[in-house]
Amino acid sequence: MPFTHLLESFLIHYLERFSDACFCVRLRDKTYTIGAGEPLFTIHVKQDIPKKELLTSAELAMGEAYMRGDIDIEGDLFTALCVLLPHFSKDSIDRSALSKLFHASTKKSDQKEQVASHYDLGNDFFKLWLDKTMSYSCAYFKKEDDDLFTAQHQKVDYILEKLYLKKGMTLLDIGCGWGFLLIEAAQKYGVKGYGCTLSKEQWAEAQRRIETLGLQDLVTIDLIDYRDVARSGKTFDRIVSVGMIEHVGRPNFPVYMGDASDMLKDGGLFLLHYISGQDERATSAWTRKYIFPGGTLPSLREIIHIAYDEKFRVIDVESLRRHYYKTLMHWYGNFQKAKPQVEAARGTEFVRMWDLYLCGCAASFYVGNIDLHQILMTKGNNNDLPLTRWY
């Protein structure tokens, strides 16, 4: 590792460790080649990044530099992120300097604000790049060329099939978003659905959908914390939660699972669909600062462990990692088409932040930094279910 590069720029010195792939870095009219072979992309450094920031969190420092336009990627952003992100995930982070990010409050009032900071950006914003179902979670692709709308319908159908619903059952959706899953369950299975969300925007759109379809007798969605639903004493035959546990914070994982157990009737089914981390460390300072304040990815092993501390029995676990990669690439493509409109309303830095978020998440799933798991559990034993997953 040439010492001269350290004198010229600590960033160049830092990036020289990423030599398992070939790329170029252009800084002050000089071009440096990292690795051997044909360069896959070029990082154009318009403003150097201080050493202190890189040592605190290189991912955060370079993410912020990209948002400001201090660095740019010449070539395919997805390819660049597939090279860079695995290295960032292995780097040490100065957690004392970023203590507020990694020790976010888990109080109800603070978590409501955290949720609102992302999901209350506006229904009009999300409608620009989500499909018509307004599903903001991993789709399910039965065929390589399924479009996003089809894949989101298939995801919901797949979840409802796993829940083995029967007419007249009650179904709780914890963190129900815009209500699509509950609406489908009511229309296709005749179940009575109840959902909770902390997003005012999602709640308002869900109410409009329910009223438009005339489902007020079958679907109810409240603007309420899941903990307050549990305290109300309500119980359900089935519970589903899609992409919600990531927002409760590690100290609250046992609370969340305990409340789910309390709300589920004996023998009932609980399907937990969530983004999972490879271990129990919170590593993405940039995501916690700019995208999901307080967000924490549970590992598969810790959720299984907590489940058995309650009355749950795990009967099925499935990884949908590659499905989420495909989902995010659809969202990223849709966002590119809407970019002029978003930039006019929210500015260039916001657009570059969301480019990095959507494309970076797709890359993270693709390279295996993160995963997506569906865990199906029963409360206690249930010997009345079909013998195979394919019921």
Short mmCIF file of C-alpha atoms in Angstrom, two decimals:
data_model
loop_
_atom_site.label_atom_id
_atom_site.label_comp_id
_atom_site.label_asym_id
_atom_site.label_seq_id
_atom_site.Cartn_x
_atom_site.Cartn_y
_atom_site.Cartn_z
CA MET A 1 0.00 0.00 0.00
CA PRO A 2 1.94 3.08 -1.22
CA PHE A 3 2.73 5.55 1.55
CA THR A 4 2.53 8.41 -0.97
CA HIS A 5 -1.19 7.79 -1.35
CA LEU A 6 -1.64 8.28 2.39
CA LEU A 7 0.09 11.65 2.08
CA GLU A 8 -2.04 12.64 -0.91
CA SER A 9 -5.39 11.60 0.56
CA PHE A 10 -6.46 9.35 3.41
CA LEU A 11 -9.52 8.46 1.32
CA ILE A 12 -7.33 6.98 -1.41
CA HIS A 13 -5.30 5.15 1.25
CA TYR A 14 -8.55 3.82 2.75
CA LEU A 15 -9.99 2.67 -0.58
CA GLU A 16 -6.84 0.78 -1.57
CA ARG A 17 -7.98 -2.00 0.78
CA PHE A 18 -10.95 -2.65 -1.53
CA SER A 19 -8.72 -4.37 -4.06
CA ASP A 20 -10.86 -7.48 -4.60
CA ALA A 21 -12.50 -5.54 -7.44
CA CYS A 22 -11.07 -3.06 -9.93
CA PHE A 23 -12.27 0.54 -9.96
CA CYS A 24 -10.80 4.02 -10.36
CA VAL A 25 -10.74 7.03 -8.06
CA ARG A 26 -10.29 10.49 -9.57
CA LEU A 27 -9.09 13.22 -7.21
CA ARG A 28 -7.39 16.54 -8.02
CA ASP A 29 -6.93 15.70 -11.71
CA LYS A 30 -5.21 12.42 -10.83
CA THR A 31 -6.69 8.98 -11.37
CA TYR A 32 -5.84 6.05 -9.10
CA THR A 33 -6.66 2.46 -10.03
CA ILE A 34 -7.68 0.10 -7.23
CA GLY A 35 -7.34 -3.64 -7.88
CA ALA A 36 -6.40 -5.41 -11.07
CA GLY A 37 -8.28 -5.77 -14.32
CA GLU A 38 -10.77 -3.63 -16.17
CA PRO A 39 -12.25 -0.89 -13.94
CA LEU A 40 -15.94 -1.40 -13.18
CA PHE A 41 -16.65 2.23 -12.25
CA THR A 42 -14.98 5.46 -11.19
CA ILE A 43 -15.43 7.37 -7.94
CA HIS A 44 -15.06 11.05 -8.79
CA VAL A 45 -13.98 12.89 -5.63
CA LYS A 46 -14.80 16.57 -6.03
CA GLN A 47 -14.19 17.39 -2.36
CA ASP A 48 -11.91 15.19 -0.23
CA ILE A 49 -13.35 13.56 2.90
CA PRO A 50 -11.52 14.26 6.20
CA LYS A 51 -9.72 11.35 7.83
CA LYS A 52 -11.61 11.83 11.11
CA GLU A 53 -14.97 11.37 9.38
CA LEU A 54 -13.82 8.23 7.59
CA LEU A 55 -12.52 6.71 10.81
CA THR A 56 -15.75 7.51 12.65
CA SER A 57 -17.86 5.74 10.00
CA ALA A 58 -16.67 5.46 6.41
CA GLU A 59 -20.16 4.46 5.30
CA LEU A 60 -21.69 7.57 6.89
CA ALA A 61 -18.93 9.86 5.64
CA MET A 62 -19.10 8.65 2.05
CA GLY A 63 -22.90 8.54 2.10
CA GLU A 64 -23.08 12.17 3.19
CA ALA A 65 -20.45 13.14 0.63
CA TYR A 66 -22.54 11.48 -2.09
CA MET A 67 -25.67 13.29 -0.92
CA ARG A 68 -23.86 16.66 -1.09
CA GLY A 69 -22.39 15.88 -4.49
CA ASP A 70 -18.83 15.92 -3.11
CA ILE A 71 -18.34 12.49 -4.65
CA ASP A 72 -20.06 10.97 -7.64
CA ILE A 73 -20.13 7.58 -9.29
CA GLU A 74 -19.29 7.40 -12.97
CA GLY A 75 -20.77 4.10 -14.13
CA ASP A 76 -23.44 1.92 -12.59
CA LEU A 77 -24.31 2.91 -9.00
CA PHE A 78 -25.56 -0.60 -8.15
CA THR A 79 -22.27 -2.18 -9.26
CA ALA A 80 -20.28 0.33 -7.22
CA LEU A 81 -22.35 -0.30 -4.10
CA CYS A 82 -22.02 -4.07 -4.47
CA VAL A 83 -18.24 -3.54 -4.29
CA LEU A 84 -18.18 -0.95 -1.50
CA LEU A 85 -20.88 -2.05 0.95
CA PRO A 86 -19.36 -5.41 1.99
CA HIS A 87 -16.22 -3.55 3.06
CA PHE A 88 -18.17 -0.92 4.99
CA SER A 89 -20.02 -3.65 6.90
CA LYS A 90 -16.68 -5.04 8.16
CA ASP A 91 -15.28 -1.67 9.26
CA SER A 92 -15.16 -0.62 12.88
CA ILE A 93 -17.35 2.32 13.87
CA ASP A 94 -16.68 4.93 16.52
CA ARG A 95 -19.88 4.27 18.44
CA SER A 96 -19.04 6.77 21.17
CA ALA A 97 -19.00 9.55 18.58
CA LEU A 98 -22.31 8.29 17.15
CA SER A 99 -23.97 7.30 20.42
CA LYS A 100 -27.21 9.17 19.66
CA LEU A 101 -27.62 7.18 16.46
CA PHE A 102 -26.96 3.81 18.03
CA HIS A 103 -28.88 4.40 21.25
CA ALA A 104 -32.10 5.88 19.94
CA SER A 105 -35.05 6.21 22.31
CA THR A 106 -37.61 3.39 22.37
CA LYS A 107 -40.29 5.45 24.13
CA LYS A 108 -43.69 5.45 22.45
CA SER A 109 -43.69 9.18 21.73
CA ASP A 110 -40.18 9.11 20.26
CA GLN A 111 -40.86 6.03 18.16
CA LYS A 112 -43.98 7.69 16.77
CA GLU A 113 -41.81 10.60 15.62
CA GLN A 114 -39.25 8.19 14.14
CA VAL A 115 -41.93 6.42 12.12
CA ALA A 116 -43.48 9.70 10.99
CA SER A 117 -40.11 11.01 9.75
CA HIS A 118 -40.14 8.33 7.05
CA TYR A 119 -43.67 7.10 6.42
CA ASP A 120 -45.31 10.52 6.64
CA LEU A 121 -43.26 11.96 3.78
CA GLY A 122 -46.59 11.91 2.00
CA ASN A 123 -48.81 9.44 0.18
CA ASP A 124 -48.28 11.38 -3.04
CA PHE A 125 -44.53 10.82 -2.74
CA PHE A 126 -44.81 7.05 -2.24
CA LYS A 127 -47.39 6.76 -5.03
CA LEU A 128 -44.78 8.05 -7.47
CA TRP A 129 -42.68 4.88 -7.28
CA LEU A 130 -44.60 2.14 -5.43
CA ASP A 131 -47.09 0.04 -7.39
CA LYS A 132 -50.85 0.53 -7.14
CA THR A 133 -51.16 -1.78 -4.13
CA MET A 134 -49.01 0.71 -2.14
CA SER A 135 -47.04 -2.22 -0.74
CA TYR A 136 -43.77 -1.00 0.80
CA SER A 137 -42.23 -4.40 1.53
CA CYS A 138 -40.65 -7.36 -0.23
CA ALA A 139 -42.65 -8.69 -3.17
CA TYR A 140 -42.76 -12.35 -4.25
CA PHE A 141 -41.65 -13.20 -7.79
CA LYS A 142 -42.91 -16.55 -9.06
CA LYS A 143 -41.38 -15.81 -12.46
CA GLU A 144 -38.29 -13.82 -13.35
CA ASP A 145 -40.27 -11.36 -15.47
CA ASP A 146 -43.17 -10.75 -13.06
CA ASP A 147 -44.00 -7.07 -12.85
CA LEU A 148 -44.06 -5.38 -9.45
CA PHE A 149 -47.85 -5.18 -9.19
CA THR A 150 -48.16 -8.92 -9.85
CA ALA A 151 -45.35 -9.75 -7.43
CA GLN A 152 -46.89 -7.70 -4.62
CA HIS A 153 -50.22 -9.46 -5.07
CA GLN A 154 -48.36 -12.78 -5.01
CA LYS A 155 -46.57 -11.78 -1.78
CA VAL A 156 -49.84 -11.05 0.00
CA ASP A 157 -51.47 -14.20 -1.37
CA TYR A 158 -48.47 -16.23 -0.22
CA ILE A 159 -48.66 -14.80 3.30
CA LEU A 160 -52.42 -15.34 3.54
CA GLU A 161 -52.04 -18.94 2.36
CA LYS A 162 -49.40 -19.60 5.02
CA LEU A 163 -51.77 -18.22 7.66
CA TYR A 164 -54.36 -20.88 6.73
CA LEU A 165 -57.27 -18.50 7.06
CA LYS A 166 -60.90 -19.54 7.38
CA LYS A 167 -64.02 -17.41 7.03
CA GLY A 168 -64.97 -15.65 10.24
CA MET A 169 -61.47 -15.68 11.74
CA THR A 170 -59.95 -12.55 13.23
CA LEU A 171 -56.63 -11.25 11.85
CA LEU A 172 -54.34 -8.64 13.38
CA ASP A 173 -51.81 -6.84 11.15
CA ILE A 174 -49.15 -5.14 13.30
CA GLY A 175 -47.83 -2.20 11.31
CA CYS A 176 -50.40 -2.55 8.55
CA GLY A 177 -49.21 0.27 6.30
CA TRP A 178 -51.83 1.34 3.78
CA GLY A 179 -53.99 -1.69 4.56
CA PHE A 180 -53.66 -3.75 1.38
CA LEU A 181 -53.06 -7.08 3.13
CA LEU A 182 -56.08 -6.70 5.43
CA ILE A 183 -58.28 -5.68 2.52
CA GLU A 184 -57.21 -8.73 0.51
CA ALA A 185 -57.78 -11.01 3.51
CA ALA A 186 -61.28 -9.65 4.02
CA GLN A 187 -62.23 -9.89 0.34
CA LYS A 188 -60.73 -13.31 -0.37
CA TYR A 189 -61.27 -15.13 2.93
CA GLY A 190 -64.05 -13.28 4.71
CA VAL A 191 -61.95 -12.71 7.83
CA LYS A 192 -62.39 -9.76 10.15
CA GLY A 193 -59.20 -7.70 10.08
CA TYR A 194 -57.75 -5.21 12.52
CA GLY A 195 -54.65 -3.15 11.80
CA CYS A 196 -52.48 -0.69 13.71
CA THR A 197 -50.08 1.93 12.38
CA LEU A 198 -48.29 5.02 13.72
CA SER A 199 -48.29 6.83 10.36
CA LYS A 200 -51.05 9.41 9.94
CA GLU A 201 -50.57 9.38 6.17
CA GLN A 202 -50.90 5.60 5.94
CA TRP A 203 -53.91 5.62 8.26
CA ALA A 204 -55.70 8.28 6.18
CA GLU A 205 -55.15 6.42 2.90
CA ALA A 206 -56.22 3.13 4.49
CA GLN A 207 -59.49 4.71 5.68
CA ARG A 208 -60.17 5.97 2.17
CA ARG A 209 -59.56 2.51 0.70
CA ILE A 210 -61.78 0.75 3.24
CA GLU A 211 -64.65 3.17 2.67
CA THR A 212 -64.31 3.05 -1.12
CA LEU A 213 -64.57 -0.75 -1.06
CA GLY A 214 -67.37 -0.78 1.54
CA LEU A 215 -65.38 -2.97 3.94
CA GLN A 216 -66.08 -1.04 7.16
CA ASP A 217 -67.73 -4.12 8.72
CA LEU A 218 -64.70 -6.32 8.03
CA VAL A 219 -61.63 -4.08 8.28
CA THR A 220 -60.70 -1.61 11.03
CA ILE A 221 -57.41 0.26 11.16
CA ASP A 222 -56.46 2.45 14.10
CA LEU A 223 -53.70 4.99 14.60
CA ILE A 224 -52.30 3.24 17.65
CA ASP A 225 -49.13 1.69 19.06
CA TYR A 226 -49.01 -2.13 19.05
CA ARG A 227 -48.32 -2.04 22.80
CA ASP A 228 -51.62 -0.27 23.39
CA VAL A 229 -53.47 -2.87 21.31
CA ALA A 230 -52.00 -5.54 23.58
CA ARG A 231 -53.00 -3.59 26.69
CA SER A 232 -56.58 -3.39 25.40
CA GLY A 233 -56.99 -7.14 25.87
CA LYS A 234 -57.91 -7.87 22.24
CA THR A 235 -57.07 -11.37 21.00
CA PHE A 236 -56.96 -12.80 17.47
CA ASP A 237 -56.95 -16.10 15.61
CA ARG A 238 -54.09 -15.01 13.39
CA ILE A 239 -51.41 -12.31 13.51
CA VAL A 240 -49.24 -11.01 10.70
CA SER A 241 -46.51 -8.38 10.79
CA VAL A 242 -44.68 -7.27 7.65
CA GLY A 243 -41.62 -5.03 7.96
CA MET A 244 -42.53 -3.61 11.35
CA ILE A 245 -40.32 -5.25 14.00
CA GLU A 246 -37.31 -3.45 12.48
CA HIS A 247 -38.69 -0.23 13.99
CA VAL A 248 -39.20 -1.27 17.62
CA GLY A 249 -35.54 -1.28 18.73
CA ARG A 250 -33.51 -4.17 20.14
CA PRO A 251 -34.55 -3.55 23.80
CA ASN A 252 -38.17 -3.95 22.70
CA PHE A 253 -37.84 -7.19 20.71
CA PRO A 254 -38.91 -9.28 23.75
CA VAL A 255 -41.76 -6.82 24.45
CA TYR A 256 -42.94 -7.06 20.86
CA MET A 257 -42.86 -10.85 20.79
CA GLY A 258 -44.47 -11.06 24.23
CA ASP A 259 -47.30 -8.76 23.18
CA ALA A 260 -47.83 -10.79 20.00
CA SER A 261 -48.07 -13.93 22.14
CA ASP A 262 -50.57 -12.29 24.48
CA MET A 263 -52.75 -11.19 21.56
CA LEU A 264 -52.74 -14.57 19.79
CA LYS A 265 -55.22 -17.26 20.77
CA ASP A 266 -53.89 -20.71 21.70
CA GLY A 267 -53.12 -22.70 18.56
CA GLY A 268 -53.14 -19.53 16.46
CA LEU A 269 -50.65 -18.68 13.73
CA PHE A 270 -48.24 -15.73 13.66
CA LEU A 271 -46.34 -14.86 10.48
CA LEU A 272 -43.41 -12.49 11.00
CA HIS A 273 -41.93 -11.03 7.80
CA TYR A 274 -38.89 -8.83 8.39
CA ILE A 275 -35.45 -7.70 7.22
CA SER A 276 -32.83 -9.60 9.18
CA GLY A 277 -29.25 -8.73 10.03
CA GLN A 278 -26.39 -11.22 9.98
CA ASP A 279 -25.64 -10.60 13.66
CA GLU A 280 -26.80 -8.49 16.60
CA ARG A 281 -24.78 -5.37 15.76
CA ALA A 282 -26.36 -2.20 14.41
CA THR A 283 -23.89 -1.20 11.71
CA SER A 284 -25.43 1.29 9.26
CA ALA A 285 -24.98 4.75 10.75
CA TRP A 286 -26.09 6.39 7.49
CA THR A 287 -29.40 4.51 7.35
CA ARG A 288 -30.15 5.24 11.01
CA LYS A 289 -29.39 8.94 10.54
CA TYR A 290 -31.17 9.63 7.26
CA ILE A 291 -33.68 6.89 6.47
CA PHE A 292 -34.93 4.94 9.50
CA PRO A 293 -34.11 6.67 12.80
CA GLY A 294 -33.99 4.05 15.52
CA GLY A 295 -34.16 1.21 12.99
CA THR A 296 -32.60 -2.08 14.11
CA LEU A 297 -32.44 -5.34 12.15
CA PRO A 298 -33.01 -8.46 14.26
CA SER A 299 -30.93 -11.51 13.45
CA LEU A 300 -32.74 -14.75 12.69
CA ARG A 301 -31.20 -16.49 15.69
CA GLU A 302 -32.28 -13.86 18.21
CA ILE A 303 -35.88 -13.86 16.98
CA ILE A 304 -36.01 -17.67 17.16
CA HIS A 305 -34.54 -17.50 20.67
CA ILE A 306 -37.09 -14.91 21.84
CA ALA A 307 -39.95 -16.83 20.20
CA TYR A 308 -39.23 -19.86 22.37
CA ASP A 309 -39.03 -17.66 25.46
CA GLU A 310 -42.71 -17.02 24.75
CA LYS A 311 -45.22 -19.72 23.85
CA PHE A 312 -44.36 -19.81 20.15
CA ARG A 313 -43.35 -22.90 18.19
CA VAL A 314 -41.57 -22.19 14.90
CA ILE A 315 -42.93 -24.38 12.10
CA ASP A 316 -41.49 -22.72 8.98
CA VAL A 317 -38.65 -20.31 8.08
CA GLU A 318 -38.07 -19.02 4.56
CA SER A 319 -35.53 -16.58 3.14
CA LEU A 320 -36.77 -14.18 0.43
CA ARG A 321 -33.50 -12.24 0.13
CA ARG A 322 -33.32 -12.29 -3.66
CA HIS A 323 -36.98 -11.33 -3.91
CA TYR A 324 -36.24 -8.14 -1.98
CA TYR A 325 -33.30 -7.37 -4.25
CA LYS A 326 -35.65 -7.57 -7.23
CA THR A 327 -38.33 -5.53 -5.43
CA LEU A 328 -35.88 -2.74 -4.66
CA MET A 329 -34.57 -2.63 -8.20
CA HIS A 330 -38.17 -2.12 -9.38
CA TRP A 331 -38.60 0.71 -6.86
CA TYR A 332 -35.26 2.22 -7.85
CA GLY A 333 -36.24 2.12 -11.53
CA ASN A 334 -39.60 3.74 -10.78
CA PHE A 335 -37.88 6.39 -8.67
CA GLN A 336 -35.57 7.27 -11.57
CA LYS A 337 -38.61 8.02 -13.72
CA ALA A 338 -40.09 10.22 -11.00
CA LYS A 339 -36.79 11.92 -10.14
CA PRO A 340 -37.44 15.26 -11.93
CA GLN A 341 -40.73 15.65 -10.08
CA VAL A 342 -39.22 14.71 -6.71
CA GLU A 343 -36.20 16.96 -7.23
CA ALA A 344 -38.40 19.94 -8.10
CA ALA A 345 -40.37 19.44 -4.87
CA ARG A 346 -37.67 18.32 -2.42
CA GLY A 347 -34.27 19.25 -3.82
CA THR A 348 -31.21 17.52 -5.24
CA GLU A 349 -29.79 16.31 -1.92
CA PHE A 350 -33.05 14.51 -1.07
CA VAL A 351 -33.05 12.79 -4.46
CA ARG A 352 -29.43 11.67 -4.10
CA MET A 353 -30.22 10.38 -0.60
CA TRP A 354 -33.11 8.26 -1.90
CA ASP A 355 -31.06 7.05 -4.86
CA LEU A 356 -28.47 5.84 -2.39
CA TYR A 357 -31.08 4.32 -0.08
CA LEU A 358 -33.02 2.34 -2.70
CA CYS A 359 -30.02 1.24 -4.75
CA GLY A 360 -27.91 0.62 -1.64
CA CYS A 361 -30.57 -1.63 -0.09
CA ALA A 362 -30.84 -3.58 -3.35
CA ALA A 363 -27.07 -4.06 -3.32
CA SER A 364 -27.08 -5.06 0.36
CA PHE A 365 -29.60 -7.82 -0.29
CA TYR A 366 -27.78 -8.92 -3.44
CA VAL A 367 -24.39 -9.32 -1.71
CA GLY A 368 -25.96 -10.84 1.41
CA ASN A 369 -25.23 -8.11 3.95
CA ILE A 370 -28.89 -8.39 4.96
CA ASP A 371 -31.66 -10.93 4.44
CA LEU A 372 -35.45 -11.16 4.44
CA HIS A 373 -37.10 -13.88 6.49
CA GLN A 374 -40.64 -15.09 6.89
CA ILE A 375 -41.10 -17.02 10.11
CA LEU A 376 -44.35 -18.93 10.69
CA MET A 377 -45.14 -19.78 14.31
CA THR A 378 -47.94 -21.34 16.27
CA LYS A 379 -48.86 -20.40 19.81
CA GLY A 380 -48.32 -23.68 21.53
CA ASN A 381 -48.79 -26.84 19.50
CA ASN A 382 -51.27 -27.09 16.65
CA ASN A 383 -51.79 -30.60 15.29
CA ASP A 384 -54.69 -29.65 13.01
CA LEU A 385 -52.65 -27.93 10.29
CA PRO A 386 -51.85 -29.67 6.98
CA LEU A 387 -48.56 -31.56 7.04
CA THR A 388 -46.77 -29.49 4.39
CA ARG A 389 -46.08 -25.82 3.66
CA TRP A 390 -47.95 -26.10 0.38
CA TYR A 391 -51.43 -26.10 1.87
#
